[in-house]
Amino acid sequence: MTHLTKAATTRLRRGLTAAAALLLAGAAPATAAHRPTGESDWLYVTVTHGDERSGDARGALLLCDPPRGHAHAADACTQLRSSGGDIHGIPHRDVLCPMIYAPATAHARGQWHGRPIHYTETFSNTCELNARTGAVFTMSN
């Protein structure tokens, strides 16, 4: 069994506190990079394929004034405008999707008309994701 002196325990606590502070400081710029300024409508959208902890994640910053950020920004912004910024309100496309389980988790956070948006939903595959969320999470051609 290892016993630490009071001085060693104090140094260990200070070192852990400093390490935690550095980790938190390093995380702040990444979040700030995905947060535009002003009152514009924007969403940072990601899609994770497979298990969220080890899956492949892709993301894009969708800006809607003017539309830009990923391959289908104009369509995504039009669909969001028609649903008042509610991803659940985007009309579902009538598509036959294969019954293959390949989970895709969609995340969106941002703002629409000054209102915060937080959305997370897991779909059985990308076909279902695209049929239910329109162009919002379609980041490739």
CSV table of C-alpha atoms in Angstrom, one decimal, residues 4-132:
chain,number,residue,atom,x,y,z
A,4,LEU,CA,1.6,9.9,0.4
A,5,THR,CA,2.9,12.7,2.6
A,6,LYS,CA,0.8,15.8,3.1
A,7,ALA,CA,3.1,17.7,0.8
A,8,ALA,CA,2.9,15.1,-1.9
A,9,THR,CA,-0.9,15.0,-1.6
A,10,THR,CA,-1.0,18.8,-2.0
A,11,ARG,CA,1.3,18.8,-5.1
A,12,LEU,CA,-0.9,16.0,-6.6
A,13,ARG,CA,-4.1,18.0,-6.0
A,14,ARG,CA,-2.5,21.2,-7.5
A,15,GLY,CA,-1.3,19.2,-10.5
A,16,LEU,CA,-4.7,17.7,-11.1
A,17,THR,CA,-6.4,21.1,-10.7
A,18,ALA,CA,-4.0,22.6,-13.2
A,19,ALA,CA,-4.5,19.7,-15.7
A,20,ALA,CA,-8.3,20.1,-15.4
A,21,ALA,CA,-8.0,23.9,-16.0
A,22,LEU,CA,-5.9,23.3,-19.1
A,23,LEU,CA,-8.4,20.8,-20.5
A,24,LEU,CA,-11.3,23.2,-19.9
A,25,ALA,CA,-9.4,26.1,-21.5
A,26,GLY,CA,-8.6,24.0,-24.5
A,27,ALA,CA,-12.3,23.0,-25.0
A,28,ALA,CA,-13.6,26.6,-25.0
A,29,PRO,CA,-12.3,27.7,-28.4
A,30,ALA,CA,-13.8,24.7,-30.1
A,31,THR,CA,-17.2,25.6,-28.9
A,32,ALA,CA,-16.7,29.3,-29.7
A,33,ALA,CA,-15.7,28.4,-33.2
A,34,HIS,CA,-19.2,27.0,-33.9
A,35,ARG,CA,-21.1,30.0,-32.5
A,36,PRO,CA,-21.7,32.9,-35.0
A,37,THR,CA,-22.3,36.3,-33.6
A,38,GLY,CA,-25.4,38.5,-34.3
A,39,GLU,CA,-29.0,37.5,-34.7
A,40,SER,CA,-28.6,35.3,-37.7
A,41,ASP,CA,-30.2,31.9,-38.0
A,42,TRP,CA,-27.6,29.2,-37.7
A,43,LEU,CA,-27.2,25.5,-36.7
A,44,TYR,CA,-24.1,23.5,-36.1
A,45,VAL,CA,-25.2,20.0,-37.4
A,46,THR,CA,-23.5,16.7,-37.0
A,47,VAL,CA,-24.2,13.1,-38.0
A,48,THR,CA,-22.6,10.2,-36.2
A,49,HIS,CA,-22.7,6.8,-37.8
A,50,GLY,CA,-22.6,3.7,-35.6
A,51,ASP,CA,-21.9,3.9,-31.9
A,52,GLU,CA,-21.6,7.5,-30.8
A,53,ARG,CA,-18.6,6.8,-28.7
A,54,SER,CA,-16.6,5.2,-31.5
A,55,GLY,CA,-18.5,6.2,-34.6
A,56,ASP,CA,-17.6,8.4,-37.5
A,57,ALA,CA,-18.9,11.9,-37.0
A,58,ARG,CA,-19.3,14.6,-39.7
A,59,GLY,CA,-20.4,18.2,-39.0
A,60,ALA,CA,-21.0,21.5,-40.6
A,61,LEU,CA,-22.1,25.0,-39.7
A,62,LEU,CA,-25.3,25.8,-41.5
A,63,LEU,CA,-25.9,29.5,-41.9
A,64,CYS,CA,-29.1,30.8,-43.4
A,65,ASP,CA,-28.6,34.5,-44.1
A,66,PRO,CA,-27.5,33.9,-46.8
A,67,PRO,CA,-27.6,30.1,-47.0
A,68,ARG,CA,-24.1,28.5,-46.8
A,69,GLY,CA,-22.2,25.9,-44.8
A,70,HIS,CA,-22.8,22.6,-46.5
A,71,ALA,CA,-23.7,21.2,-49.9
A,72,HIS,CA,-27.5,21.6,-49.5
A,73,ALA,CA,-27.6,24.8,-47.4
A,74,ALA,CA,-30.2,26.6,-49.6
A,75,ASP,CA,-32.6,23.6,-49.4
A,76,ALA,CA,-32.0,23.1,-45.7
A,77,CYS,CA,-32.6,26.8,-44.9
A,78,THR,CA,-35.8,26.8,-47.0
A,79,GLN,CA,-37.1,23.8,-45.1
A,80,LEU,CA,-36.2,25.3,-41.7
A,81,ARG,CA,-37.9,28.6,-42.7
A,82,SER,CA,-41.1,26.7,-43.6
A,83,SER,CA,-41.1,24.8,-40.3
A,84,GLY,CA,-40.2,27.9,-38.1
A,85,GLY,CA,-36.8,26.4,-37.3
A,86,ASP,CA,-38.4,23.2,-35.9
A,87,ILE,CA,-36.5,20.1,-37.4
A,88,HIS,CA,-39.4,17.9,-36.3
A,89,GLY,CA,-41.8,20.1,-38.3
A,90,ILE,CA,-40.0,19.5,-41.7
A,91,PRO,CA,-42.4,17.5,-43.9
A,92,HIS,CA,-41.3,13.8,-44.1
A,93,ARG,CA,-40.6,12.5,-47.6
A,94,ASP,CA,-42.4,9.4,-48.6
A,95,VAL,CA,-39.4,7.1,-49.3
A,96,LEU,CA,-39.0,3.3,-49.1
A,97,CYS,CA,-35.9,2.8,-47.0
A,98,PRO,CA,-34.0,-0.5,-46.6
A,99,MET,CA,-34.6,-2.3,-43.3
A,100,ILE,CA,-30.8,-2.4,-42.6
A,101,TYR,CA,-29.8,-1.3,-39.1
A,102,ALA,CA,-26.9,1.1,-39.5
A,103,PRO,CA,-27.7,3.8,-36.8
A,104,ALA,CA,-27.2,7.4,-37.6
A,105,THR,CA,-27.5,10.0,-34.8
A,106,ALA,CA,-28.3,13.6,-35.8
A,107,HIS,CA,-27.4,16.5,-33.5
A,108,ALA,CA,-28.1,20.2,-34.1
A,109,ARG,CA,-27.6,23.2,-31.9
A,110,GLY,CA,-27.8,26.8,-32.6
A,111,GLN,CA,-30.4,29.5,-32.9
A,112,TRP,CA,-33.5,30.3,-35.0
A,113,HIS,CA,-34.9,33.9,-34.7
A,114,GLY,CA,-33.0,34.3,-31.4
A,115,ARG,CA,-34.5,31.1,-30.0
A,116,PRO,CA,-32.0,28.3,-28.9
A,117,ILE,CA,-32.2,25.1,-30.9
A,118,HIS,CA,-31.1,21.7,-29.4
A,119,TYR,CA,-32.0,18.6,-31.4
A,120,THR,CA,-30.8,15.0,-31.1
A,121,GLU,CA,-32.4,11.9,-32.6
A,122,THR,CA,-31.1,8.5,-33.6
A,123,PHE,CA,-32.4,6.9,-36.8
A,124,SER,CA,-32.1,3.3,-37.9
A,125,ASN,CA,-30.1,4.4,-41.0
A,126,THR,CA,-29.3,7.4,-43.1
A,127,CYS,CA,-32.2,6.9,-45.5
A,128,GLU,CA,-34.6,7.3,-42.6
A,129,LEU,CA,-32.7,10.3,-41.3
A,130,ASN,CA,-32.8,12.1,-44.7
A,131,ALA,CA,-36.5,11.2,-45.2
A,132,ARG,CA,-37.5,12.7,-41.8
